[in-house]
PDB file of N, CA and C in Angstrom:
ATOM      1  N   UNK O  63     121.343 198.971   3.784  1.00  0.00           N
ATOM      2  CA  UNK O  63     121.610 198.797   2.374  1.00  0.00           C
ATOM      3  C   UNK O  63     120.296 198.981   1.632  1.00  0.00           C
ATOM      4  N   UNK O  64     120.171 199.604   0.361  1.00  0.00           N
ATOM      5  CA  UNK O  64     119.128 200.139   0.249  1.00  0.00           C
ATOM      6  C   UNK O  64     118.665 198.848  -1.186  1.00  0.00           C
ATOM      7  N   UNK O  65     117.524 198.449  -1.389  1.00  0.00           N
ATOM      8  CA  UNK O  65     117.031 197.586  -2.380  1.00  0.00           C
ATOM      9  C   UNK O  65     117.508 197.454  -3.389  1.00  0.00           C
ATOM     10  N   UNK O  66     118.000 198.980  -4.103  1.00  0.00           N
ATOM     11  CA  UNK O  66     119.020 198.955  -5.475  1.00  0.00           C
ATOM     12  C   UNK O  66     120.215 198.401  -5.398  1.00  0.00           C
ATOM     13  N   UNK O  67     120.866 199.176  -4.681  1.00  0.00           N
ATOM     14  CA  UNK O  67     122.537 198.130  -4.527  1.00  0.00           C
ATOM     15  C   UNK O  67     122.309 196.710  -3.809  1.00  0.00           C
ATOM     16  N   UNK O  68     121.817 196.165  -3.324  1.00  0.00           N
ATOM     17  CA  UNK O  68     121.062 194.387  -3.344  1.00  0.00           C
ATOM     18  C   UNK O  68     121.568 194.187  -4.509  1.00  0.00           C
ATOM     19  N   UNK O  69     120.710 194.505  -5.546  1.00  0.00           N
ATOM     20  CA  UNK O  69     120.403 194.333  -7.254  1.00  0.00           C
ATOM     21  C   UNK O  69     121.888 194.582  -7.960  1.00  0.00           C
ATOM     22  N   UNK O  70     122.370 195.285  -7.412  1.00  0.00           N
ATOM     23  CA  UNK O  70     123.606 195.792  -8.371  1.00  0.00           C
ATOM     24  C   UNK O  70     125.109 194.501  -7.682  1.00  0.00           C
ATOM     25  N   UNK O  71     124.961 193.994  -6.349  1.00  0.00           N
ATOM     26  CA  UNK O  71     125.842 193.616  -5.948  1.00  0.00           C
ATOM     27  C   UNK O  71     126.148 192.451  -6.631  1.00  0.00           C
ATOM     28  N   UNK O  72     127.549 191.678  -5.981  1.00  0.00           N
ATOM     29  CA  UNK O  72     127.996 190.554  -6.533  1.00  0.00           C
ATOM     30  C   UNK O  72     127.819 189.933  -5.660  1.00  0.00           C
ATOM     31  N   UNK O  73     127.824 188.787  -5.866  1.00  0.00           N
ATOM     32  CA  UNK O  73     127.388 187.020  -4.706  1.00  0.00           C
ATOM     33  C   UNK O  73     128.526 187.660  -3.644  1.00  0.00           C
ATOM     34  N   UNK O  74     130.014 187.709  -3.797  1.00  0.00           N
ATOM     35  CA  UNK O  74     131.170 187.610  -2.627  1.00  0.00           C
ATOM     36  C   UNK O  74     130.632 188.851  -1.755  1.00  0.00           C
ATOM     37  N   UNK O  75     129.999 190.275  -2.582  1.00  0.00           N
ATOM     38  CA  UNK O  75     130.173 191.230  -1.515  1.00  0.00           C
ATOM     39  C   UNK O  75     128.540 191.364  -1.116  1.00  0.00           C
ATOM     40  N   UNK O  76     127.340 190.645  -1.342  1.00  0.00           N
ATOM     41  CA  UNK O  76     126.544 190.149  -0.847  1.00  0.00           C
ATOM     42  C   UNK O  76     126.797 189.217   0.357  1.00  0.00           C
ATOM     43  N   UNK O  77     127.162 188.197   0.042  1.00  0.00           N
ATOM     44  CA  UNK O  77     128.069 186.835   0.999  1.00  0.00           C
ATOM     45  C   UNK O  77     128.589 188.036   2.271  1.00  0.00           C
ATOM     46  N   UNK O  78     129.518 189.235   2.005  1.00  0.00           N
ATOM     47  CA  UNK O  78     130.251 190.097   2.839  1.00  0.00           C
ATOM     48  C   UNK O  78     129.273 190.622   3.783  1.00  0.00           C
ATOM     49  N   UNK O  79     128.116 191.487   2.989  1.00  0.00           N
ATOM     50  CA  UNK O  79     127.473 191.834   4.168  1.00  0.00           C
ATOM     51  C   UNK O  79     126.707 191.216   5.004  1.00  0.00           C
ATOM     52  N   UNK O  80     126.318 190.043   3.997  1.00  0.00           N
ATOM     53  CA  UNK O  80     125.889 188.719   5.433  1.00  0.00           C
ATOM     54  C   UNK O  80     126.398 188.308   6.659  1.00  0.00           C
ATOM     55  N   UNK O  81     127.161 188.554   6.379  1.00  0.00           N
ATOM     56  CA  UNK O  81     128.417 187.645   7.301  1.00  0.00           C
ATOM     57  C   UNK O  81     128.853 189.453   8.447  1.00  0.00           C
ATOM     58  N   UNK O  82     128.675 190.453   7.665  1.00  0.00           N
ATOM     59  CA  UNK O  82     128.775 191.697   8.778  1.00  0.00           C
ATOM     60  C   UNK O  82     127.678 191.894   9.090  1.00  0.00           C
ATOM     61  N   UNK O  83     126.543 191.279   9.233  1.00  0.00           N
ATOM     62  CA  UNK O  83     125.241 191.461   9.819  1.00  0.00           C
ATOM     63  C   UNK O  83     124.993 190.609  10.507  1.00  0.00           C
ATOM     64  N   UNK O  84     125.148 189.641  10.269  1.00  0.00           N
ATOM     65  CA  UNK O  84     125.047 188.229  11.496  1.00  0.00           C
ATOM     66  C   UNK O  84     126.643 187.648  11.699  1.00  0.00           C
ATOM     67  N   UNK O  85     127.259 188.184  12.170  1.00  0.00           N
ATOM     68  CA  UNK O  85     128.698 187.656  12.806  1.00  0.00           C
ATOM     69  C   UNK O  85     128.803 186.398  13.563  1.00  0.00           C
ATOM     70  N   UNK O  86     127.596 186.296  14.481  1.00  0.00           N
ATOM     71  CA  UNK O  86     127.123 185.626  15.443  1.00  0.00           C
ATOM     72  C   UNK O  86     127.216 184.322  14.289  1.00  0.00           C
ATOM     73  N   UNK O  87     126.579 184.474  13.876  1.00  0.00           N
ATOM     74  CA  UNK O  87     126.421 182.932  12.731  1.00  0.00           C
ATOM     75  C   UNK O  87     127.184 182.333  12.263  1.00  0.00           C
ATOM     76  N   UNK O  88     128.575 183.284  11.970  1.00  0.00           N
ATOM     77  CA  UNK O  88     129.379 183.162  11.051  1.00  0.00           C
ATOM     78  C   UNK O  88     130.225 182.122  11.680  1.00  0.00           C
ATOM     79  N   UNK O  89     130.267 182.824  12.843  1.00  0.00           N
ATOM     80  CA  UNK O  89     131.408 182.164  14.046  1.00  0.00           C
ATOM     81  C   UNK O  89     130.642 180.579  14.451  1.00  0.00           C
ATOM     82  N   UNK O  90     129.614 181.123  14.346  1.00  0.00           N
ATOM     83  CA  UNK O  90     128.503 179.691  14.665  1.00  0.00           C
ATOM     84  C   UNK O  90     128.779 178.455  13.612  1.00  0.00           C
ATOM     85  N   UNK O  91     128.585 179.170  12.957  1.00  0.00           N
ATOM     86  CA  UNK O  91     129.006 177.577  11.373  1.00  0.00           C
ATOM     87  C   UNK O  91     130.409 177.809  11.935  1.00  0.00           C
ATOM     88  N   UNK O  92     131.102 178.158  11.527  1.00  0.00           N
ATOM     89  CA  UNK O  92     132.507 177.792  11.890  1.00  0.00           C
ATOM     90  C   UNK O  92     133.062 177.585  12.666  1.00  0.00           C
ATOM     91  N   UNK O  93     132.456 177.728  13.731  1.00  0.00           N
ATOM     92  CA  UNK O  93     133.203 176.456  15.281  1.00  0.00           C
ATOM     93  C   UNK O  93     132.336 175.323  15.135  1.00  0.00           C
ATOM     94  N   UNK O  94     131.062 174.940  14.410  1.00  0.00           N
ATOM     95  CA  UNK O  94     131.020 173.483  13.831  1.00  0.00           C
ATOM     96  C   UNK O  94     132.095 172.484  13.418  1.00  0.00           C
ATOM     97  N   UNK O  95     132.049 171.060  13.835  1.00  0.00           N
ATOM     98  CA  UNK O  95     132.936 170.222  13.547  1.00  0.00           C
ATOM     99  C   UNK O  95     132.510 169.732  12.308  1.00  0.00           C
ATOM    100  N   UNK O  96     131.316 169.818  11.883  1.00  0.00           N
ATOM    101  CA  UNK O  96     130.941 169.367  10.721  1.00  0.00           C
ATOM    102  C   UNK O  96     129.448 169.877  10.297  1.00  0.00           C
ATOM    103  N   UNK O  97     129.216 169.488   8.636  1.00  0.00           N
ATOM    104  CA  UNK O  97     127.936 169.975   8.396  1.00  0.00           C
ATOM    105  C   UNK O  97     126.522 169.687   9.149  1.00  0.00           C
ATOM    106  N   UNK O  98     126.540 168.438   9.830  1.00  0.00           N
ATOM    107  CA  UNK O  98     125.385 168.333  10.593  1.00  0.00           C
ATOM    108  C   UNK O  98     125.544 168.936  12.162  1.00  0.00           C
ATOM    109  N   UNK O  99     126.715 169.308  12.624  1.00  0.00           N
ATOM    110  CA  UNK O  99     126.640 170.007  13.827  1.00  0.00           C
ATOM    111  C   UNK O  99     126.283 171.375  13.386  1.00  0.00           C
ATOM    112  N   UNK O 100     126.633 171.883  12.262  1.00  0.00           N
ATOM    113  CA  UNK O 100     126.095 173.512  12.293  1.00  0.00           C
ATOM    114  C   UNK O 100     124.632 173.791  11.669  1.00  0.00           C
ATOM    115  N   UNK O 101     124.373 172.549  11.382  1.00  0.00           N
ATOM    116  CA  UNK O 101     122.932 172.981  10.757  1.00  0.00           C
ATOM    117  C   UNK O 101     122.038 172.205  12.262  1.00  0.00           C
ATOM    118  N   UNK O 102     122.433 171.736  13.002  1.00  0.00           N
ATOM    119  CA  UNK O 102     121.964 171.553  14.218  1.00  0.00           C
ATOM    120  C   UNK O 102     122.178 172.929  15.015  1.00  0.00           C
ATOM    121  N   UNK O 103     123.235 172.994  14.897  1.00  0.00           N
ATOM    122  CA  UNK O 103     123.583 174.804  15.595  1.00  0.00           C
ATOM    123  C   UNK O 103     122.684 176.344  15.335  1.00  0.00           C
ATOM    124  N   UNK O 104     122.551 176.130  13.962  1.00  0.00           N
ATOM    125  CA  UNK O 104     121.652 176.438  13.379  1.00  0.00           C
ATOM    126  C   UNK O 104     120.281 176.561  13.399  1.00  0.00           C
ATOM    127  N   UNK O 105     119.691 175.355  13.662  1.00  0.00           N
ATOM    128  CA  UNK O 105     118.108 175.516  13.887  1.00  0.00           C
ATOM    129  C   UNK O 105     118.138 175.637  15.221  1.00  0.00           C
ATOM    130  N   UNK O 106     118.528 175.067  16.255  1.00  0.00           N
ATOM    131  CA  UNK O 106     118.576 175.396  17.290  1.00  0.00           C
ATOM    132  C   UNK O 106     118.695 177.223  17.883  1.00  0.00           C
ATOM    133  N   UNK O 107     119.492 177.979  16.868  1.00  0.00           N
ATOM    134  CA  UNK O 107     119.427 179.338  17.164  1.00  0.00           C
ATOM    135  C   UNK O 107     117.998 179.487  16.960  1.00  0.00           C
ATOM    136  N   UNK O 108     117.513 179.264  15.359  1.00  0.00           N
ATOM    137  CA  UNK O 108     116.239 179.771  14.926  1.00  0.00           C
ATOM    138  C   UNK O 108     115.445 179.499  15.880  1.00  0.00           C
ATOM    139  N   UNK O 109     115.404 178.383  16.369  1.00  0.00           N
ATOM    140  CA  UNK O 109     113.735 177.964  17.708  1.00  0.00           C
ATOM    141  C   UNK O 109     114.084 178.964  18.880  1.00  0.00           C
ATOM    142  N   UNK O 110     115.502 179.485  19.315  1.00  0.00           N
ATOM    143  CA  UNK O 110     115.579 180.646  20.310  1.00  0.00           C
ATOM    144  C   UNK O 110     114.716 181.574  19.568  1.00  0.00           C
ATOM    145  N   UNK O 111     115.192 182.168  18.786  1.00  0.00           N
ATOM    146  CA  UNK O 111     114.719 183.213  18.003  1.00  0.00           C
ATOM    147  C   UNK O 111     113.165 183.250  18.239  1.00  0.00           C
ATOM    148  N   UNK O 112     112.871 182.453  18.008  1.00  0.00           N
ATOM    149  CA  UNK O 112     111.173 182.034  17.696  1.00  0.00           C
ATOM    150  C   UNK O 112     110.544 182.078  19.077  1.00  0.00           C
ATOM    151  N   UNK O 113     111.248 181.228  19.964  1.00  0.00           N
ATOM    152  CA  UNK O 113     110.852 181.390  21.659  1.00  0.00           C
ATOM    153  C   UNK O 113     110.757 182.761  22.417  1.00  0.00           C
ATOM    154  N   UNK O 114     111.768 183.854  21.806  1.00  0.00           N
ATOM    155  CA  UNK O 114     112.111 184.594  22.054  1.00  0.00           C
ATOM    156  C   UNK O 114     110.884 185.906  21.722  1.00  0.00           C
ATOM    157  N   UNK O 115     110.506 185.733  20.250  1.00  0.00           N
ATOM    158  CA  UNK O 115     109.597 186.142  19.736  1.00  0.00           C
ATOM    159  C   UNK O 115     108.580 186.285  20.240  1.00  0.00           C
ATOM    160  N   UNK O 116     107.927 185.255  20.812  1.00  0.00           N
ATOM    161  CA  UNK O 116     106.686 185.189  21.139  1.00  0.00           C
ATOM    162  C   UNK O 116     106.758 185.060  22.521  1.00  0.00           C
ATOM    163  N   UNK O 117     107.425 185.125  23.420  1.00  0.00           N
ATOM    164  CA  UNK O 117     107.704 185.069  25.008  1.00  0.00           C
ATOM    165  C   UNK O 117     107.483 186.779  25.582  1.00  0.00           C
ATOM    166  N   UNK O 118     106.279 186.664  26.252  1.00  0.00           N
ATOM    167  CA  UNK O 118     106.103 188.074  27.036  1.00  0.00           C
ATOM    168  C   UNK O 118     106.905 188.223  27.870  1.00  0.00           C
ATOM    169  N   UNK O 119     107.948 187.625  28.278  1.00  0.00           N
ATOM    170  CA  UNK O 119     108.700 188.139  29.270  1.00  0.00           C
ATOM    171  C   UNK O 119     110.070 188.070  28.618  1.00  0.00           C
ATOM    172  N   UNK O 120     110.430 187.976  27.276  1.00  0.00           N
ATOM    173  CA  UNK O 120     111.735 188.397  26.790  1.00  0.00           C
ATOM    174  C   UNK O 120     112.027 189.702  26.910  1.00  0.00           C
ATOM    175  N   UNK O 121     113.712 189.135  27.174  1.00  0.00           N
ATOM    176  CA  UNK O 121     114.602 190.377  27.884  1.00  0.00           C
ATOM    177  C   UNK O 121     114.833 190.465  26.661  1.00  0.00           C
ATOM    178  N   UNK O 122     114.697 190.356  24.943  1.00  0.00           N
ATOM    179  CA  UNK O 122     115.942 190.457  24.279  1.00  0.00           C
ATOM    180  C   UNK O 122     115.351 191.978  23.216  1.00  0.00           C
ATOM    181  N   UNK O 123     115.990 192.148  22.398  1.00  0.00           N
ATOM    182  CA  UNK O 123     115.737 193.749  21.841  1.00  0.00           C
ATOM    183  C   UNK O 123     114.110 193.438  21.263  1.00  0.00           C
ATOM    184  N   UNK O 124     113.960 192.557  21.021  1.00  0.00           N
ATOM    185  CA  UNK O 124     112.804 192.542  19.849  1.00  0.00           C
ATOM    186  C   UNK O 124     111.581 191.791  20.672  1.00  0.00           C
ATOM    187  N   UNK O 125     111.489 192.454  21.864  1.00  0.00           N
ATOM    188  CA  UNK O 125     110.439 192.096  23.181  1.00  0.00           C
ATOM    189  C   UNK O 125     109.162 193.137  22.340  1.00  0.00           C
ATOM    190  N   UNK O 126     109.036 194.148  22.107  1.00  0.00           N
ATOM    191  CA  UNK O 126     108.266 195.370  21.830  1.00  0.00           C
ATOM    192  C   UNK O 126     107.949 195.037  20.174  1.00  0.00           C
ATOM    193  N   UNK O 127     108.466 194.070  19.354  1.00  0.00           N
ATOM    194  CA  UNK O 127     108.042 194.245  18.021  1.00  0.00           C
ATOM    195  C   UNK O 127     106.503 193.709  17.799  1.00  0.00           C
ATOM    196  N   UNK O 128     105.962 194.530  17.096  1.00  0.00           N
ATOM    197  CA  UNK O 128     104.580 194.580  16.534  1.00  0.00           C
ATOM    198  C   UNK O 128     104.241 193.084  16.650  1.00  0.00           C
ATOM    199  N   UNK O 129     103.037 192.261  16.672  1.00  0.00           N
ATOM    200  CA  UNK O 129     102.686 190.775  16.500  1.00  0.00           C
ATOM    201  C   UNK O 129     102.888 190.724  14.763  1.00  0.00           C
ATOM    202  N   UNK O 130     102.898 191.792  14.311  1.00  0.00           N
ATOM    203  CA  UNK O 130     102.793 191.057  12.816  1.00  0.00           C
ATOM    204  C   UNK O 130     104.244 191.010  12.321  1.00  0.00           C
ATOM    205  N   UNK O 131     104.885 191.805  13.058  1.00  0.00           N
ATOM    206  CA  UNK O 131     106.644 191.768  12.697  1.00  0.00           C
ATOM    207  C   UNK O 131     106.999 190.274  13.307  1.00  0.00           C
ATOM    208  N   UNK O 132     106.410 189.811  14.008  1.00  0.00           N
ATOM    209  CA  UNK O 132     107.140 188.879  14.860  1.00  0.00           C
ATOM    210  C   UNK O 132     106.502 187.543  13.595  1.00  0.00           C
ATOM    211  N   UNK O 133     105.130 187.409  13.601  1.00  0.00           N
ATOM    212  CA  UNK O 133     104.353 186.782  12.508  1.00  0.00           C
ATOM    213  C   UNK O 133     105.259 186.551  11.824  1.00  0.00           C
ATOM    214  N   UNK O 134     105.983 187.977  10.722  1.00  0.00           N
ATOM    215  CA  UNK O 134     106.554 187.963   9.442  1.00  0.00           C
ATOM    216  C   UNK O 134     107.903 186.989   9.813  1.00  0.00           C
ATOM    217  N   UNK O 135     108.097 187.324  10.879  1.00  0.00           N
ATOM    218  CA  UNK O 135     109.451 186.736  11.127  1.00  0.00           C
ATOM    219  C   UNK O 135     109.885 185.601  11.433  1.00  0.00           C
ATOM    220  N   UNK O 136     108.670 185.126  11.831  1.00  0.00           N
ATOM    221  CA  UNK O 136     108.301 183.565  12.243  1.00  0.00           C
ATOM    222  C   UNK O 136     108.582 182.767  10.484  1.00  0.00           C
ATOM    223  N   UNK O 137     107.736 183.369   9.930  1.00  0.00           N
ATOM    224  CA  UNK O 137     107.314 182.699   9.007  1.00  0.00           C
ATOM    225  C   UNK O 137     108.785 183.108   7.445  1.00  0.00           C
ATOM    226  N   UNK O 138     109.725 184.533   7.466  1.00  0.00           N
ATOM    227  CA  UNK O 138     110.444 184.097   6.882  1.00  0.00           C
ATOM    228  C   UNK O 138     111.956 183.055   7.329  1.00  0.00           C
ATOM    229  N   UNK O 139     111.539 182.464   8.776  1.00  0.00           N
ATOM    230  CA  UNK O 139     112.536 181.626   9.124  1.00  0.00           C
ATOM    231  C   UNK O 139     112.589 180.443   9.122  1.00  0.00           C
ATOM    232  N   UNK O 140     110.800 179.852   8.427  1.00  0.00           N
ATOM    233  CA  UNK O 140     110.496 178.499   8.067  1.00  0.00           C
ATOM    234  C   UNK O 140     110.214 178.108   7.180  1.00  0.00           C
ATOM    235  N   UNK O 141     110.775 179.874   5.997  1.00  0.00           N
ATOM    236  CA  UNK O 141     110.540 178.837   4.709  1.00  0.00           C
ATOM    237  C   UNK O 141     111.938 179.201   3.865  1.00  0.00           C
TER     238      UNK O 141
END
């Protein structure tokens, strides 16, 4: 999706492509029994993410990303 249509979209079909980009999540909050199990569900993904990141021996796609991609990524998931 390119920076302009971001700008041009509406909250629901913003909300839409969120939810078709991370599916994984979607399903994640919503097999939560409640708001503190999915925001437990939740950070708990992010610290994989983060382990994952910085682990020389990750199997997962984003084993090969640059240290400063991983940096950036660290850091837009803690604020």
């Amino acid at each position: 999706m390119s920076e302009a249509s971001i700008v041009t979209k509406s909250k629901e079909d913003l909300l839409e492509e969120m939810w078709l980009e991370g599916h994984y999540i979607k399903k994640m909050l919503a097999s939560a029994k409640s708001l503190h199990e999915a925001r437990d569900l939740f950070f708990d993904h992010l610290n994989d993410l983060e382990r994952h990141y910085f682990n020389v021996y990750s199997d997962k796609h984003y084993k090969n990303l640059h240290i400063i991609e991983k940096n950036n990524a660290r850091s837009a998931s803690v604020s």
